[in-house]
Amino acid sequence: MTISFFRFDGVANRVWALAMMGAARLSLARIAGLEFWKLCGSGSDEGFTPKPNTGVYAILCAWTDLDVARSALAQASVFARYRSRSSEHWTLVLSALSSRGQWSGKEPFRASAHDGGAGPIAALTRATIKPAVAMRFWKRVPDISRVIGADPNVLFKIGIGEVPLLHQVTFSIWPDADSMAGFARQDGPHARAIRAVREGKWFSEELYARFRIIDQHGSWSGARPIATKMETT
């Protein structure tokens, strides 16, 4: 899997990026070896809000294999156009360690048989929120966002989504599996929200996946979030 983040400055570039949420679909559909893809916008502040951030977008892709992914990212014109219009871009190449659930009725990530080593872990959660409970869900998000933002173990975090309010994706990177699991287990806004989701059946579809980070290209906020953290340890 790959996930690419793009930052856009200026009105013209932001309007272009918004238009590409529709226009890029045709280009992505024609790329050989691209099995699954999603165009996503992002939320403001920490990203975990329903208020859109008109300057940040993401493209998530699942490929037939790593060589195909590297070639397409380097050569496909749609990715080149995004890079040329953006003020900054950052792409992560990932290998799935585990995945359960569905996304748009599909199981897009094939998990590896073994972990394959130590190092940072990326976590992705995706859900389709039932319209009747959307407001109740989003009322809990600010508290969760504050807890994640205060956790010193989080190397990177962002909230993205296909459709505002109803489709939500959270993507975060942790130093290791233990620190990620520790956050998930601790009592607090996150744990209470999970209980409410389960008891109320707030989601009509959900997916949870973990990934090992294989490679990265570009930068974010002027640096490589993973490398910067790892170099200080």
Tab-separated table of C-alpha atoms in Angstrom:
chain	number	residue	atom	x	y	z
A	1	MET	CA	0.000	0.000	0.000
A	2	THR	CA	1.032	3.613	-0.467
A	3	ILE	CA	-0.418	6.772	0.984
A	4	SER	CA	0.545	10.159	-0.425
A	5	PHE	CA	-0.137	13.485	1.267
A	6	PHE	CA	-0.147	16.779	-0.642
A	7	ARG	CA	-0.206	20.339	0.688
A	8	PHE	CA	-1.536	23.109	-1.558
A	9	ASP	CA	-0.982	26.844	-1.179
A	10	GLY	CA	-2.901	29.609	-2.930
A	11	VAL	CA	-6.488	29.768	-4.115
A	12	ALA	CA	-5.819	28.444	-7.629
A	13	ASN	CA	-3.980	25.347	-6.416
A	14	ARG	CA	-6.578	24.616	-3.745
A	15	VAL	CA	-9.406	24.894	-6.261
A	16	TRP	CA	-7.462	22.555	-8.574
A	17	ALA	CA	-6.990	20.014	-5.765
A	18	LEU	CA	-10.702	20.092	-4.914
A	19	ALA	CA	-11.624	19.569	-8.560
A	20	MET	CA	-9.231	16.608	-8.752
A	21	MET	CA	-11.306	14.780	-6.138
A	22	GLY	CA	-13.537	14.035	-9.102
A	23	ALA	CA	-11.245	14.413	-12.117
A	24	ALA	CA	-8.419	12.192	-10.831
A	25	ARG	CA	-10.716	9.166	-10.708
A	26	LEU	CA	-10.430	8.609	-14.461
A	27	SER	CA	-6.627	8.729	-14.381
A	28	LEU	CA	-6.294	6.415	-11.393
A	29	ALA	CA	-8.697	3.884	-12.909
A	30	ARG	CA	-6.369	3.501	-15.905
A	31	ILE	CA	-3.176	2.734	-13.949
A	32	ALA	CA	-2.135	-0.903	-14.419
A	33	GLY	CA	-1.575	-2.771	-11.161
A	34	LEU	CA	-3.601	-0.348	-9.028
A	35	GLU	CA	-6.153	-2.611	-7.355
A	36	PHE	CA	-7.803	-0.175	-4.939
A	37	TRP	CA	-7.594	3.570	-4.440
A	38	LYS	CA	-9.255	6.390	-2.538
A	39	LEU	CA	-9.063	10.141	-2.944
A	40	CYS	CA	-9.405	11.872	0.418
A	41	GLY	CA	-9.690	15.332	1.848
A	42	SER	CA	-8.559	16.188	5.374
A	43	GLY	CA	-9.874	17.821	8.503
A	44	SER	CA	-8.656	21.066	10.054
A	45	ASP	CA	-6.474	21.487	13.154
A	46	GLU	CA	-5.209	18.030	14.126
A	47	GLY	CA	-7.168	16.642	11.193
A	48	PHE	CA	-9.726	14.857	13.371
A	49	THR	CA	-12.572	17.330	12.790
A	50	PRO	CA	-15.468	17.578	10.323
A	51	LYS	CA	-14.311	21.077	9.309
A	52	PRO	CA	-12.355	20.589	6.071
A	53	ASN	CA	-8.770	21.652	5.508
A	54	THR	CA	-8.822	22.924	1.927
A	55	GLY	CA	-5.018	22.795	1.697
A	56	VAL	CA	-4.304	19.097	2.405
A	57	TYR	CA	-5.367	16.039	0.388
A	58	ALA	CA	-4.341	12.381	0.290
A	59	ILE	CA	-4.306	9.505	-2.201
A	60	LEU	CA	-4.368	5.983	-0.782
A	61	CYS	CA	-3.505	3.067	-3.096
A	62	ALA	CA	-3.283	-0.725	-2.882
A	63	TRP	CA	-1.083	-2.312	-5.578
A	64	THR	CA	-0.425	-5.742	-7.019
A	65	ASP	CA	3.196	-5.562	-5.807
A	66	LEU	CA	5.884	-3.166	-4.620
A	67	ASP	CA	7.664	-2.790	-7.970
A	68	VAL	CA	4.421	-1.784	-9.674
A	69	ALA	CA	3.778	0.765	-6.934
A	70	ARG	CA	7.223	2.359	-7.223
A	71	SER	CA	7.008	2.565	-11.003
A	72	ALA	CA	3.521	4.081	-11.045
A	73	LEU	CA	4.284	6.644	-8.370
A	74	ALA	CA	7.334	7.790	-10.317
A	75	GLN	CA	5.870	7.707	-13.827
A	76	ALA	CA	2.071	8.064	-13.765
A	77	SER	CA	1.049	11.526	-14.931
A	78	VAL	CA	-1.629	11.989	-12.264
A	79	PHE	CA	0.934	11.756	-9.446
A	80	ALA	CA	3.286	14.063	-11.352
A	81	ARG	CA	0.516	16.659	-11.653
A	82	TYR	CA	-0.185	16.495	-7.932
A	83	ARG	CA	3.501	16.926	-7.117
A	84	SER	CA	3.889	19.869	-9.511
A	85	ARG	CA	0.888	21.763	-8.093
A	86	SER	CA	1.592	21.042	-4.416
A	87	SER	CA	3.899	23.053	-2.187
A	88	GLU	CA	4.870	19.891	-0.317
A	89	HIS	CA	4.253	16.169	-0.667
A	90	TRP	CA	5.065	13.058	1.337
A	91	THR	CA	4.544	9.439	0.307
A	92	LEU	CA	4.796	6.359	2.519
A	93	VAL	CA	5.281	2.843	1.155
A	94	LEU	CA	3.688	0.319	3.526
A	95	SER	CA	3.360	-3.430	4.009
A	96	ALA	CA	0.225	-4.676	5.775
A	97	LEU	CA	0.772	-6.633	8.993
A	98	SER	CA	-2.910	-7.155	9.728
A	99	SER	CA	-6.238	-6.034	8.333
A	100	ARG	CA	-9.817	-6.788	9.289
A	101	GLY	CA	-13.043	-5.392	7.983
A	102	GLN	CA	-14.063	-3.931	4.645
A	103	TRP	CA	-13.813	-0.692	2.726
A	104	SER	CA	-16.478	-0.073	0.075
A	105	GLY	CA	-17.338	-3.758	0.283
A	106	LYS	CA	-13.751	-4.879	-0.376
A	107	GLU	CA	-10.794	-6.161	1.640
A	108	PRO	CA	-8.067	-4.021	0.043
A	109	PHE	CA	-5.012	-4.915	2.143
A	110	ARG	CA	-3.327	-8.320	2.014
A	111	ALA	CA	-1.524	-8.899	5.290
A	112	SER	CA	1.988	-10.345	5.350
A	113	ALA	CA	2.480	-13.702	7.054
A	114	HIS	CA	5.145	-12.290	9.412
A	115	ASP	CA	5.937	-8.924	10.939
A	116	GLY	CA	9.376	-8.795	9.339
A	117	GLY	CA	11.225	-6.609	11.839
A	118	ALA	CA	11.116	-3.811	14.383
A	119	GLY	CA	10.444	-0.150	13.814
A	120	PRO	CA	7.562	2.282	13.459
A	121	ILE	CA	4.024	0.984	12.986
A	122	ALA	CA	1.302	2.757	11.026
A	123	ALA	CA	-2.311	2.305	12.066
A	124	LEU	CA	-5.298	2.994	9.832
A	125	THR	CA	-8.913	2.956	10.943
A	126	ARG	CA	-11.746	3.591	8.538
A	127	ALA	CA	-15.491	3.765	9.127
A	128	THR	CA	-18.744	4.658	7.458
A	129	ILE	CA	-20.778	6.460	10.114
A	130	LYS	CA	-24.536	5.958	10.123
A	131	PRO	CA	-26.179	9.338	9.388
A	132	ALA	CA	-28.519	9.068	12.383
A	133	VAL	CA	-25.610	9.002	14.844
A	134	ALA	CA	-23.094	11.230	13.017
A	135	MET	CA	-23.528	14.167	15.390
A	136	ARG	CA	-23.100	11.971	18.459
A	137	PHE	CA	-19.910	10.534	16.968
A	138	TRP	CA	-18.372	13.919	16.136
A	139	LYS	CA	-19.129	15.312	19.617
A	140	ARG	CA	-16.654	12.788	20.992
A	141	VAL	CA	-13.905	13.560	18.495
A	142	PRO	CA	-12.416	16.754	20.088
A	143	ASP	CA	-11.625	14.908	23.327
A	144	ILE	CA	-10.038	12.029	21.414
A	145	SER	CA	-8.031	14.459	19.304
A	146	ARG	CA	-6.638	16.194	22.393
A	147	VAL	CA	-5.525	12.872	23.898
A	148	ILE	CA	-3.785	11.776	20.702
A	149	GLY	CA	-2.146	15.172	20.300
A	150	ALA	CA	-0.775	15.037	23.850
A	151	ASP	CA	0.669	11.523	23.486
A	152	PRO	CA	4.477	11.874	23.099
A	153	ASN	CA	4.695	8.546	21.299
A	154	VAL	CA	2.728	9.655	18.239
A	155	LEU	CA	5.127	10.315	15.367
A	156	PHE	CA	2.448	11.449	12.913
A	157	LYS	CA	-1.330	11.722	12.878
A	158	ILE	CA	-3.996	12.934	10.487
A	159	GLY	CA	-7.707	12.567	9.891
A	160	ILE	CA	-8.801	12.168	6.277
A	161	GLY	CA	-11.982	11.051	4.552
A	162	GLU	CA	-13.878	10.506	1.316
A	163	VAL	CA	-17.139	12.194	2.349
A	164	PRO	CA	-17.321	14.837	5.121
A	165	LEU	CA	-19.114	13.754	8.311
A	166	LEU	CA	-19.976	10.226	7.126
A	167	HIS	CA	-16.687	8.646	5.966
A	168	GLN	CA	-13.763	8.945	8.366
A	169	VAL	CA	-10.197	7.648	8.170
A	170	THR	CA	-7.593	8.094	10.893
A	171	PHE	CA	-3.954	7.439	10.070
A	172	SER	CA	-1.239	7.502	12.711
A	173	ILE	CA	2.369	6.350	13.108
A	174	TRP	CA	3.833	4.989	16.349
A	175	PRO	CA	7.411	4.070	17.351
A	176	ASP	CA	6.448	0.426	17.858
A	177	ALA	CA	3.516	-1.935	18.359
A	178	ASP	CA	3.663	-1.677	22.167
A	179	SER	CA	3.186	2.092	22.268
A	180	MET	CA	0.293	1.872	19.815
A	181	ALA	CA	-1.371	-0.925	21.793
A	182	GLY	CA	-0.851	0.984	25.044
A	183	PHE	CA	-2.776	3.970	23.716
A	184	ALA	CA	-5.598	1.751	22.469
A	185	ARG	CA	-5.927	-0.008	25.842
A	186	GLN	CA	-5.803	2.976	28.179
A	187	ASP	CA	-9.061	4.229	29.635
A	188	GLY	CA	-10.155	7.635	28.428
A	189	PRO	CA	-12.075	9.365	25.597
A	190	HIS	CA	-10.800	6.931	22.975
A	191	ALA	CA	-11.801	3.808	24.917
A	192	ARG	CA	-15.191	5.294	25.827
A	193	ALA	CA	-15.856	6.196	22.192
A	194	ILE	CA	-15.054	2.639	21.110
A	195	ARG	CA	-17.487	1.260	23.677
A	196	ALA	CA	-20.205	3.655	22.485
A	197	VAL	CA	-19.597	2.665	18.866
A	198	ARG	CA	-19.834	-1.032	19.670
A	199	GLU	CA	-22.904	-0.747	21.911
A	200	GLY	CA	-24.770	1.618	19.588
A	201	LYS	CA	-23.639	0.035	16.303
A	202	TRP	CA	-22.752	3.452	14.956
A	203	PHE	CA	-20.814	2.191	11.915
A	204	SER	CA	-22.302	0.507	8.857
A	205	GLU	CA	-18.814	-0.520	7.679
A	206	GLU	CA	-15.385	-0.445	9.301
A	207	LEU	CA	-11.803	-1.503	8.723
A	208	TYR	CA	-8.746	-1.675	10.975
A	209	ALA	CA	-5.239	-2.250	9.609
A	210	ARG	CA	-1.622	-2.088	10.771
A	211	PHE	CA	1.388	-1.573	8.517
A	212	ARG	CA	5.163	-1.770	8.571
A	213	ILE	CA	6.776	1.278	6.926
A	214	ILE	CA	9.060	0.242	4.065
A	215	ASP	CA	10.044	3.575	2.526
A	216	GLN	CA	9.190	7.262	2.338
A	217	HIS	CA	9.621	10.036	-0.215
A	218	GLY	CA	9.327	13.785	0.183
A	219	SER	CA	8.699	15.720	3.379
A	220	TRP	CA	5.942	17.083	5.602
A	221	SER	CA	6.086	20.386	7.480
A	222	GLY	CA	9.619	20.749	6.179
A	223	ALA	CA	10.886	17.409	7.507
A	224	ARG	CA	10.377	13.667	7.422
A	225	PRO	CA	8.229	12.985	10.507
A	226	ILE	CA	9.528	9.455	10.981
A	227	ALA	CA	13.200	10.110	10.331
A	228	THR	CA	13.207	13.174	12.570
A	229	LYS	CA	11.844	11.216	15.516
A	230	MET	CA	14.001	8.140	14.902
A	231	GLU	CA	17.235	10.152	14.632
A	232	THR	CA	16.738	11.530	18.138
A	233	THR	CA	16.405	8.081	19.755
